[in-house]
PDB file of N, CA and C in Angstrom:
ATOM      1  N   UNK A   1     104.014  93.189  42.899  1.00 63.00           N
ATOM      2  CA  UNK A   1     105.334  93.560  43.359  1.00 63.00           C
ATOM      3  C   UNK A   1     105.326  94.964  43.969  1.00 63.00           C
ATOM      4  N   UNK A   2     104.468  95.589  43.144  1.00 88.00           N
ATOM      5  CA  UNK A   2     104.613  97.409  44.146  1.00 88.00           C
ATOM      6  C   UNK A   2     103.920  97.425  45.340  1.00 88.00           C
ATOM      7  N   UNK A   3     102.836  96.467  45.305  1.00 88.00           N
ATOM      8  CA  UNK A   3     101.935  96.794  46.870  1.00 88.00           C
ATOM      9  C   UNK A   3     103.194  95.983  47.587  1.00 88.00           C
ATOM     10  N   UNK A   4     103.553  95.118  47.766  1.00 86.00           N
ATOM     11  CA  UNK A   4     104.437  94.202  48.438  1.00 86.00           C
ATOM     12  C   UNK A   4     105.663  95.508  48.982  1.00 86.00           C
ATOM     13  N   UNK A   5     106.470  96.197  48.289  1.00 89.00           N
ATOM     14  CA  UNK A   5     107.186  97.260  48.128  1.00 89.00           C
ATOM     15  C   UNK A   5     106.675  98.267  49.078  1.00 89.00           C
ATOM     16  N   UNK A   6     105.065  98.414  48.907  1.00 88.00           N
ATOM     17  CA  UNK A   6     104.924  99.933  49.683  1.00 88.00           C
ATOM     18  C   UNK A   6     104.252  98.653  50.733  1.00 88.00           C
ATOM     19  N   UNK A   7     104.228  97.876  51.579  1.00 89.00           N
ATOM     20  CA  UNK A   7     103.979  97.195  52.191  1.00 89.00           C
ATOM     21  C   UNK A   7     104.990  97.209  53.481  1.00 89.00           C
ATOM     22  N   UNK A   8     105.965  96.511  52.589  1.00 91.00           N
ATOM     23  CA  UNK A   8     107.774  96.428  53.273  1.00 91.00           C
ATOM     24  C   UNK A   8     107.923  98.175  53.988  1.00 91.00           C
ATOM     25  N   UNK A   9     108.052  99.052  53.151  1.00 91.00           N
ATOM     26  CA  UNK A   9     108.100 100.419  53.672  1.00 91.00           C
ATOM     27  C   UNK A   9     107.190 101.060  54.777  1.00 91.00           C
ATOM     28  N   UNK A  10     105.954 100.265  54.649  1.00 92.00           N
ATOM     29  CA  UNK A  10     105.112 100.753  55.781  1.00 92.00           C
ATOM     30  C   UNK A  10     105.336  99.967  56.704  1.00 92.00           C
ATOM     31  N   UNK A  11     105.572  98.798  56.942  1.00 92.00           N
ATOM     32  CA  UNK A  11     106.229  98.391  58.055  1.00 92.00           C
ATOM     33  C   UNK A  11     107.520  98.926  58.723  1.00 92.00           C
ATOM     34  N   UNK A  12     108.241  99.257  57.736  1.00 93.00           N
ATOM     35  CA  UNK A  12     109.737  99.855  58.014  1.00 93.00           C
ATOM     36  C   UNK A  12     109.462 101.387  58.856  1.00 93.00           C
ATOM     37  N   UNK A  13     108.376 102.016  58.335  1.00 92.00           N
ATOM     38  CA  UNK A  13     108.294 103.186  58.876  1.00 92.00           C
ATOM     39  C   UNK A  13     107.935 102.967  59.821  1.00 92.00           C
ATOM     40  N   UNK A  14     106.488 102.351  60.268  1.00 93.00           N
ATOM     41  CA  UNK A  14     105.897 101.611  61.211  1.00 93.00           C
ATOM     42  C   UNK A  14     107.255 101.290  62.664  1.00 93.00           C
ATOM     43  N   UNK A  15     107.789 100.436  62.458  1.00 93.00           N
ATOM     44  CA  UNK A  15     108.775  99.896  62.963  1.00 93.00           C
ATOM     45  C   UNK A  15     109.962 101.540  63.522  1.00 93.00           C
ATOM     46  N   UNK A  16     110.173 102.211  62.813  1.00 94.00           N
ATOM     47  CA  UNK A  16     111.144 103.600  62.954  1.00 94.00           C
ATOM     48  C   UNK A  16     110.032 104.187  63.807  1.00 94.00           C
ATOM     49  N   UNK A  17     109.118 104.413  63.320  1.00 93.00           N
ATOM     50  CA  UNK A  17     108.162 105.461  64.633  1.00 93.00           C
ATOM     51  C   UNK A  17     108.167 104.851  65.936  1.00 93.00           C
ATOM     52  N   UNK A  18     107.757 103.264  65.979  1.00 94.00           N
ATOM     53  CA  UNK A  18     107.671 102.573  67.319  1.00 94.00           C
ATOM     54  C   UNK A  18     109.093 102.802  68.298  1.00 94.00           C
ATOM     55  N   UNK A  19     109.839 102.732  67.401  1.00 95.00           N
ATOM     56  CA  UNK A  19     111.256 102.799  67.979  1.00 95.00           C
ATOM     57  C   UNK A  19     111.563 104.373  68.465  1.00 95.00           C
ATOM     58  N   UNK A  20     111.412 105.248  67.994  1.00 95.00           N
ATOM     59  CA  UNK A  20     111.596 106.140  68.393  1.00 95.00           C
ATOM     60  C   UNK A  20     110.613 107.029  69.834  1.00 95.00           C
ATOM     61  N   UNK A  21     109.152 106.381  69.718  1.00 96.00           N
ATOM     62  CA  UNK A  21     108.699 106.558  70.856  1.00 96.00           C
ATOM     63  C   UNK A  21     109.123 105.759  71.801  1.00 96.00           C
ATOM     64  N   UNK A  22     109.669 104.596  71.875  1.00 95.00           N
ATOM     65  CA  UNK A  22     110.425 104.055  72.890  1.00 95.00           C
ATOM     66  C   UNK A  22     111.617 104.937  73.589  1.00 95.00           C
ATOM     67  N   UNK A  23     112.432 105.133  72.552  1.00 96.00           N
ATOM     68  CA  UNK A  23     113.625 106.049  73.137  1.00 96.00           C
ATOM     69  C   UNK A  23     113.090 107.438  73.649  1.00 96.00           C
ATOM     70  N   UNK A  24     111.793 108.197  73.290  1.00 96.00           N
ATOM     71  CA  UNK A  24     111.377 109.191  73.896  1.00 96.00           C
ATOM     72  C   UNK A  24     110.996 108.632  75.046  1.00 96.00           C
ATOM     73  N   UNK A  25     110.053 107.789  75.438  1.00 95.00           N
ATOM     74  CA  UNK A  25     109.548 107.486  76.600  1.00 95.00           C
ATOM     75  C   UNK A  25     110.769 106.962  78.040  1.00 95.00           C
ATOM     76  N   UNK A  26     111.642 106.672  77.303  1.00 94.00           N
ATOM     77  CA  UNK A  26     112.909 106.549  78.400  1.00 94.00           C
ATOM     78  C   UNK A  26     113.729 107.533  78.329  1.00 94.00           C
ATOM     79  N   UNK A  27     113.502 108.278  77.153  1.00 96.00           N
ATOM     80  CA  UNK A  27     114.843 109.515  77.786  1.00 96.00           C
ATOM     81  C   UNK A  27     113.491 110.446  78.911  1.00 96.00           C
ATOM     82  N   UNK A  28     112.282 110.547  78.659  1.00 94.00           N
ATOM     83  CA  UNK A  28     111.729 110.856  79.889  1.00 94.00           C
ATOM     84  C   UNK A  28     111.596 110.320  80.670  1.00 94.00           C
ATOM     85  N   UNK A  29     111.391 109.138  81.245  1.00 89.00           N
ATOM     86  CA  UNK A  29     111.577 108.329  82.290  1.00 89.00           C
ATOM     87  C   UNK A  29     112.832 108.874  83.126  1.00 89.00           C
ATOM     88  N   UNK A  30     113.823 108.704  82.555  1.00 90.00           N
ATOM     89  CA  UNK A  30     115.098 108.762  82.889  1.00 90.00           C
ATOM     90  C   UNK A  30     115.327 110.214  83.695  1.00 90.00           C
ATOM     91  N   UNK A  31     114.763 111.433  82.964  1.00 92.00           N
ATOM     92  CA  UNK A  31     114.533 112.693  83.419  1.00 92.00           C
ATOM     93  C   UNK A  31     113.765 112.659  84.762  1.00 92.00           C
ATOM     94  N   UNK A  32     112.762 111.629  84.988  1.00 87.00           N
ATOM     95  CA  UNK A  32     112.197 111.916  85.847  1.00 87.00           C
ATOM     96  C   UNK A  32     112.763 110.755  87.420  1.00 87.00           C
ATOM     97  N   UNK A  33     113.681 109.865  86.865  1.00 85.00           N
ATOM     98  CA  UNK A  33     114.514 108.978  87.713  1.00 85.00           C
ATOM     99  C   UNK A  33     115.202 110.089  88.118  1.00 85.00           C
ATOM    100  N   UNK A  34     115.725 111.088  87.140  1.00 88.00           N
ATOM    101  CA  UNK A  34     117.061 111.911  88.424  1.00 88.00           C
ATOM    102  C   UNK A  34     116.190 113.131  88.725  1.00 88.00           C
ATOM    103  N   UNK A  35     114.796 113.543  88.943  1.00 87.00           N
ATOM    104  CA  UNK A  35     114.335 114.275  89.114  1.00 87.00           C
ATOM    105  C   UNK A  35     114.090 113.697  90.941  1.00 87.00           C
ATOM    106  N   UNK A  36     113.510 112.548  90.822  1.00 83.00           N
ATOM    107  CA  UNK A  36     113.015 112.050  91.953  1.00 83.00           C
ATOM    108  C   UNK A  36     114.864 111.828  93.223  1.00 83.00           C
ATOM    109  N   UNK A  37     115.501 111.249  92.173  1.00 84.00           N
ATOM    110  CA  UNK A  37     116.795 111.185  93.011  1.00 84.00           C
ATOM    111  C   UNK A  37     117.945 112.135  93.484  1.00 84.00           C
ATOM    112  N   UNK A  38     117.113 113.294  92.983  1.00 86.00           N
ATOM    113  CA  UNK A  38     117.515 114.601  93.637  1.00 86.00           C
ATOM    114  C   UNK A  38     116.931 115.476  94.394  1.00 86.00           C
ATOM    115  N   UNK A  39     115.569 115.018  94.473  1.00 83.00           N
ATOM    116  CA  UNK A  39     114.802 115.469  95.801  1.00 83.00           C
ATOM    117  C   UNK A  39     114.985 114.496  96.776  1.00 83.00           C
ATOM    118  N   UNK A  40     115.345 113.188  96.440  1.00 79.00           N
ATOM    119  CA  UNK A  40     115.914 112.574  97.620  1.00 79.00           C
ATOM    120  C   UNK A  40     116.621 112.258  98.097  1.00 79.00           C
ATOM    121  N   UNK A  41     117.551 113.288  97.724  1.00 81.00           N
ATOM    122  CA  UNK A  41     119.265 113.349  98.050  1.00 81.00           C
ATOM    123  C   UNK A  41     119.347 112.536  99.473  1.00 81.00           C
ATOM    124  N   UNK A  42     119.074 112.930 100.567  1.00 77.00           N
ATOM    125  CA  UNK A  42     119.406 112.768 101.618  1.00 77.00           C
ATOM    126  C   UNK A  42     117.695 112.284 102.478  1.00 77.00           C
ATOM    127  N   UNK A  43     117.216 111.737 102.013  1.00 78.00           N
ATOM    128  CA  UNK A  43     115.425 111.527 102.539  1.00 78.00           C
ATOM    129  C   UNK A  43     115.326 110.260 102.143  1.00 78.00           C
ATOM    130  N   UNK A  44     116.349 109.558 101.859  1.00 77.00           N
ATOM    131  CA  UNK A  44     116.362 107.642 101.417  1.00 77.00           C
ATOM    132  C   UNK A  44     116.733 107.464 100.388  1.00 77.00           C
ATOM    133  N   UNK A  45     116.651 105.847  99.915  1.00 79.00           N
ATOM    134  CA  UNK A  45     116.853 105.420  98.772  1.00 79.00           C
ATOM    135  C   UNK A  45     116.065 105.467  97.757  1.00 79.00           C
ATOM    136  N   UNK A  46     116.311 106.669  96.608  1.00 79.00           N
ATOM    137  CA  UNK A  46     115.487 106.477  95.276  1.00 79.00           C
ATOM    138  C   UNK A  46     114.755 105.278  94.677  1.00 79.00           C
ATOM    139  N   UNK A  47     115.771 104.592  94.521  1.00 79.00           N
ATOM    140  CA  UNK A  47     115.763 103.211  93.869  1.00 79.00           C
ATOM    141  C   UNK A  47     114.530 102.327  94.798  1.00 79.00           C
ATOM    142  N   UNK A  48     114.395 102.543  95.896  1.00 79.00           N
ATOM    143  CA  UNK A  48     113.426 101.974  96.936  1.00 79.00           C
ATOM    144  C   UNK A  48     112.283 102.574  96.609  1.00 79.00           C
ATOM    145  N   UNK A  49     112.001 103.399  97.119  1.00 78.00           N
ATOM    146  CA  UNK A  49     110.976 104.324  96.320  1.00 78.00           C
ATOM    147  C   UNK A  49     110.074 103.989  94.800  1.00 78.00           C
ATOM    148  N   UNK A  50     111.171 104.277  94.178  1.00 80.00           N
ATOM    149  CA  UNK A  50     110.867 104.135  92.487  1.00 80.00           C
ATOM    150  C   UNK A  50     110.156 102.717  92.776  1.00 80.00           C
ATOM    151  N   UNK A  51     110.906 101.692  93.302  1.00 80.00           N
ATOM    152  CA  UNK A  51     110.486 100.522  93.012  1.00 80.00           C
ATOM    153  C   UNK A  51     108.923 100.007  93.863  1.00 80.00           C
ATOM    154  N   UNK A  52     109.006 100.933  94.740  1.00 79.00           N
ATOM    155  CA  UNK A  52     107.587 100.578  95.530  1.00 79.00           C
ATOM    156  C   UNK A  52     106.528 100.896  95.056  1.00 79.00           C
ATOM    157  N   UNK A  53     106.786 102.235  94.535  1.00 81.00           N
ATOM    158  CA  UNK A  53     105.835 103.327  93.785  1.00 81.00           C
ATOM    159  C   UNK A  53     105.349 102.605  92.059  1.00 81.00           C
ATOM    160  N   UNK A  54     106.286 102.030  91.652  1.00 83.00           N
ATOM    161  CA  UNK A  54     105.798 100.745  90.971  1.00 83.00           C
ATOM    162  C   UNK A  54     105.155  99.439  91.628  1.00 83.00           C
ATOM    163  N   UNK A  55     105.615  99.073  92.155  1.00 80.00           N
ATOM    164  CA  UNK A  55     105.172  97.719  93.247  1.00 80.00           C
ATOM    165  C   UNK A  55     103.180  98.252  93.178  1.00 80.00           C
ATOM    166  N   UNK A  56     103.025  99.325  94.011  1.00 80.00           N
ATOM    167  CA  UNK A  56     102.104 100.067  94.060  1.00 80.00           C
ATOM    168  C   UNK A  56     101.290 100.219  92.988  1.00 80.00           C
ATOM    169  N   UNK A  57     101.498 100.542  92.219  1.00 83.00           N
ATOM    170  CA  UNK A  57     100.745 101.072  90.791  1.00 83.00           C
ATOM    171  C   UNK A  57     100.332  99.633  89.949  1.00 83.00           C
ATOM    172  N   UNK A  58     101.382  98.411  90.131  1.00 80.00           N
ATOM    173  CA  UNK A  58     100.992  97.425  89.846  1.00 80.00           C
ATOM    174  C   UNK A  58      99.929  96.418  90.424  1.00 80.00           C
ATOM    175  N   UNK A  59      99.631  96.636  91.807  1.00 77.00           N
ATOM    176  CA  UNK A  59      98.473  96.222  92.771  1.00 77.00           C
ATOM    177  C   UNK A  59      97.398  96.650  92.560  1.00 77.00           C
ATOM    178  N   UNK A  60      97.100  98.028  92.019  1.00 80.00           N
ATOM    179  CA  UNK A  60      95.949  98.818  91.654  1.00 80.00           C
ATOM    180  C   UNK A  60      95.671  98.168  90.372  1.00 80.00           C
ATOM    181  N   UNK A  61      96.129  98.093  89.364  1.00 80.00           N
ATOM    182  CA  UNK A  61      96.076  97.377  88.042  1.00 80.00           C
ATOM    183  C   UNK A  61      95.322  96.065  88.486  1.00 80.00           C
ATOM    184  N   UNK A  62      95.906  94.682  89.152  1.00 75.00           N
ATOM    185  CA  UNK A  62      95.622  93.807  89.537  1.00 75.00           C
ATOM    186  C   UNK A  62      94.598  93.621  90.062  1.00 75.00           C
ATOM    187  N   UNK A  63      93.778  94.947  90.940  1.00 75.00           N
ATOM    188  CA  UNK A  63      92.601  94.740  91.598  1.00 75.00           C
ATOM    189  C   UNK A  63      91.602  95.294  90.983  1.00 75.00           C
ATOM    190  N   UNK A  64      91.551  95.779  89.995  1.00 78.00           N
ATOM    191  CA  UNK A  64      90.914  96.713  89.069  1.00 78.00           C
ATOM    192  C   UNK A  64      89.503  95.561  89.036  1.00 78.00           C
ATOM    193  N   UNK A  65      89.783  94.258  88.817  1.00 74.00           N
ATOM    194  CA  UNK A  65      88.940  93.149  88.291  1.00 74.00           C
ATOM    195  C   UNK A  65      88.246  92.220  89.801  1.00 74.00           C
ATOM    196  N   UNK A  66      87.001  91.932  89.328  1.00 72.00           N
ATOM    197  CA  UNK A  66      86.896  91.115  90.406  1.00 72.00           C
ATOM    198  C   UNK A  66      87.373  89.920  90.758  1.00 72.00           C
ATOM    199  N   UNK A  67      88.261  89.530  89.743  1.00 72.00           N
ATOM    200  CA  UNK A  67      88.668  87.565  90.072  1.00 72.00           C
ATOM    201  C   UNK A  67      89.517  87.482  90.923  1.00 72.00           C
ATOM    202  N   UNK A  68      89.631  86.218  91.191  1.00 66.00           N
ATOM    203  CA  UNK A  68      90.405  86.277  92.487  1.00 66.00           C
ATOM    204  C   UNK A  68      91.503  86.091  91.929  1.00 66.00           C
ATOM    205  N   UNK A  69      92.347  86.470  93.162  1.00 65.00           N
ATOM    206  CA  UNK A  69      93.958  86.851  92.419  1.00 65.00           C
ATOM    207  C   UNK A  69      94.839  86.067  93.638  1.00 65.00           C
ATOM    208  N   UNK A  70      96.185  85.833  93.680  1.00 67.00           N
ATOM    209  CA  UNK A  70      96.946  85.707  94.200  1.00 67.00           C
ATOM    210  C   UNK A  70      98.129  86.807  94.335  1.00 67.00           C
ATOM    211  N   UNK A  71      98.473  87.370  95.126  1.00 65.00           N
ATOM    212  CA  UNK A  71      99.190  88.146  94.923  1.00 65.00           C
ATOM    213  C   UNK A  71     100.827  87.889  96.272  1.00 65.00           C
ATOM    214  N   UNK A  72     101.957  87.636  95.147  1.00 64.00           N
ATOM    215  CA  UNK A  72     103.014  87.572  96.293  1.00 64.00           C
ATOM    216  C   UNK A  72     104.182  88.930  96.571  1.00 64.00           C
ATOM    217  N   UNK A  73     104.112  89.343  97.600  1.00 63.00           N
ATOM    218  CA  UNK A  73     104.613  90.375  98.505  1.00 63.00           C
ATOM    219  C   UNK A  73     105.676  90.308  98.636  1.00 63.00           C
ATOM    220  N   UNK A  74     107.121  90.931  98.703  1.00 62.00           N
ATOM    221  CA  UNK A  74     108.426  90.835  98.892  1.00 62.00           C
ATOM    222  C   UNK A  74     108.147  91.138 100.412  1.00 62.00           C
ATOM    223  N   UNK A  75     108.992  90.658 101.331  1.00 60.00           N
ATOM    224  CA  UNK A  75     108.975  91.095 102.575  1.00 60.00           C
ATOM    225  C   UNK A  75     109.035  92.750 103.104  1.00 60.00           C
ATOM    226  N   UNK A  76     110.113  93.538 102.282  1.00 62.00           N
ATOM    227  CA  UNK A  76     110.057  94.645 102.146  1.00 62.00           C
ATOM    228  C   UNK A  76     108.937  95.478 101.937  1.00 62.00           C
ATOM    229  N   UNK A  77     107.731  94.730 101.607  1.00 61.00           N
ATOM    230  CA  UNK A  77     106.486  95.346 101.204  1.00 61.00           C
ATOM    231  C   UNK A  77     105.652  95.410 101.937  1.00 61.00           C
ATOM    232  N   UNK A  78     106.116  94.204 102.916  1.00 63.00           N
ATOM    233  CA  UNK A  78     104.637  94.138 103.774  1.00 63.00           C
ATOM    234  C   UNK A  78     105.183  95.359 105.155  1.00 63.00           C
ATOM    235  N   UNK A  79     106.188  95.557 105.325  1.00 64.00           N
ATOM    236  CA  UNK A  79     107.022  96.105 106.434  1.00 64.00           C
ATOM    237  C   UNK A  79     106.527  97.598 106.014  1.00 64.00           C
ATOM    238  N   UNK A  80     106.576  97.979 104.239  1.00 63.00           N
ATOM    239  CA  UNK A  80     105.885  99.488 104.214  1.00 63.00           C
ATOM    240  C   UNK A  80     104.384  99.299 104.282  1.00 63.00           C
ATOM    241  N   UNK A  81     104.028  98.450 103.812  1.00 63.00           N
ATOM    242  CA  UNK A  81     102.207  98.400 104.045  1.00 63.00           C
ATOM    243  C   UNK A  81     101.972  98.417 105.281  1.00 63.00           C
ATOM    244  N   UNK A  82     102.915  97.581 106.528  1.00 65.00           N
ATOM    245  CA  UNK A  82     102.215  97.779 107.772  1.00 65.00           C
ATOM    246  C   UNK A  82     102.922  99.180 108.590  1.00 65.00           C
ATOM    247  N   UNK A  83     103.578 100.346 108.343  1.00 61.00           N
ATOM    248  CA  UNK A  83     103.812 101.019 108.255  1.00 61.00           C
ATOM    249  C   UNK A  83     102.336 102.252 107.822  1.00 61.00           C
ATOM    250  N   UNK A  84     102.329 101.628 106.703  1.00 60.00           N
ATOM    251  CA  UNK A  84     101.142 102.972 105.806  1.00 60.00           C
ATOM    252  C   UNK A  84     100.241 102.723 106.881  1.00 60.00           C
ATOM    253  N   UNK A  85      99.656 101.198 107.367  1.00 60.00           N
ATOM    254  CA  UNK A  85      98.570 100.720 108.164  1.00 60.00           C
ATOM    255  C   UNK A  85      98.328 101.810 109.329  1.00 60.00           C
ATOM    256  N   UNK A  86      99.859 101.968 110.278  1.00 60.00           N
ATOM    257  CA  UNK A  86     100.097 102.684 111.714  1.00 60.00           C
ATOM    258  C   UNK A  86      99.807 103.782 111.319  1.00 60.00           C
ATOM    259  N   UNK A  87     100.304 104.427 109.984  1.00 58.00           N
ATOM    260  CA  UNK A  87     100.420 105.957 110.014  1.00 58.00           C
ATOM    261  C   UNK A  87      98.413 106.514 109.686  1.00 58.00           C
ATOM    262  N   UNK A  88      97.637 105.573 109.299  1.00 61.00           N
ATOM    263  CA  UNK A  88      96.456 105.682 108.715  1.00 61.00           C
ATOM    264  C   UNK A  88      95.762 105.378 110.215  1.00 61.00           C
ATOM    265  N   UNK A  89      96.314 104.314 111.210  1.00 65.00           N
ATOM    266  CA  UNK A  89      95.426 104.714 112.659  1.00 65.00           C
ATOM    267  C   UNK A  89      95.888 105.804 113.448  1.00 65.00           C
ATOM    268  N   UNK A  90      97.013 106.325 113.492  1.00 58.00           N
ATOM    269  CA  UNK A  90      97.977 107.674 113.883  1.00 58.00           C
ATOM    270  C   UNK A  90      96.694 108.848 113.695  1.00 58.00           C
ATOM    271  N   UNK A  91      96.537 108.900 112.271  1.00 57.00           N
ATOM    272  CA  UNK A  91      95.659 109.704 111.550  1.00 57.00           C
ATOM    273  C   UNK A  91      94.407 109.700 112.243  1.00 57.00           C
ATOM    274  N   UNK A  92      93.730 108.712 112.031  1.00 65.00           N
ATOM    275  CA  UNK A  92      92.481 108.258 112.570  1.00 65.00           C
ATOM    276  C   UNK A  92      92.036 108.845 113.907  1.00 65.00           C
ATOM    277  N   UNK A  93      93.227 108.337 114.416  1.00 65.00           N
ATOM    278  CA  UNK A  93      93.666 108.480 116.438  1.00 65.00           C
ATOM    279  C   UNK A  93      93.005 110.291 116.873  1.00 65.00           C
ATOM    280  N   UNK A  94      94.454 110.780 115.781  1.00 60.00           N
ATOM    281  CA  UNK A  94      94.267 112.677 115.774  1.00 60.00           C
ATOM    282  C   UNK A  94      92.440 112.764 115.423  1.00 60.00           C
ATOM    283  N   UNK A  95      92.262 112.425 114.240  1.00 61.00           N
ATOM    284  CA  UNK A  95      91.018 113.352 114.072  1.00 61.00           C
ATOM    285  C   UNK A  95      89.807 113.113 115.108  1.00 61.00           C
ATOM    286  N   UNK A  96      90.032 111.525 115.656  1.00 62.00           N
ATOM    287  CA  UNK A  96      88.533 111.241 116.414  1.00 62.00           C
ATOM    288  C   UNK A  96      88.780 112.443 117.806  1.00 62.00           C
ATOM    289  N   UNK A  97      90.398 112.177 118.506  1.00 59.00           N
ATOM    290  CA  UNK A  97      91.034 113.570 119.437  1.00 59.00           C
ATOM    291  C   UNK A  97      90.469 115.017 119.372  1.00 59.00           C
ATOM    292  N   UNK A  98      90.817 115.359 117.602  1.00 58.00           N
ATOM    293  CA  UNK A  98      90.185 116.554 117.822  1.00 58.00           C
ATOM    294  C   UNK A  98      88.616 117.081 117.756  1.00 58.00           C
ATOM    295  N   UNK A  99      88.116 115.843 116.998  1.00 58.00           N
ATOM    296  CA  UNK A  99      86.218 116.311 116.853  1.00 58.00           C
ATOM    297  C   UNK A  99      86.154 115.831 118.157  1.00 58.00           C
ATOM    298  N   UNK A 100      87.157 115.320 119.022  1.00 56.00           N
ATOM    299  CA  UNK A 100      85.556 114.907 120.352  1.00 56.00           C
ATOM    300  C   UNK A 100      86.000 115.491 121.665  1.00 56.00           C
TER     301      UNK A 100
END
């Protein structure tokens, strides 16, 4: 009956710590949602952003492995990927310009 007792309690504590790093990890999150949405007062939509910049971070995860994957694209995604594409031959364009 007492191990059972300090059993119940270590779960209970268990359970109070988990919970409370949750609510830390979103009251920072959250700090850093209006951190980002106040440098982009007027430079676009936060919420676009945030969500790409995830979109993003989740593709890297996914390719980490060699198996083959399927991966489906919101239309919105492919419009910034072929975007990043132009601005990376833009780039390209300048430097071969200036070494030659």
């Amino acid at each position: 009956m007492t191990r059972a007792e300090g059993d119940k309690q270590s779960n209970i504590l268990s359970a109070e710590g988990l919970a409370q790093a949750r609510l830390r990890q979103a009251e920072a999150e959250a700090q850093a949602i209006a951190l980002v949405a106040q440098a982009m007062q007027e430079h676009g939509n936060p919420a676009q952003y945030l969500i790409t910049t995830r979109y993003i971070e989740s593709l890297k995860e996914m390719t980490r492995t060699n198996n083959a994957k399927v991966i489906f694209m919101p239309m919105e995604t492919s419009a910034l990927l072929s975007s990043v594409g132009a601005i990376k031959e833009v780039f390209a364009e300048n430097r071969t310009e200036t070494a030659g």
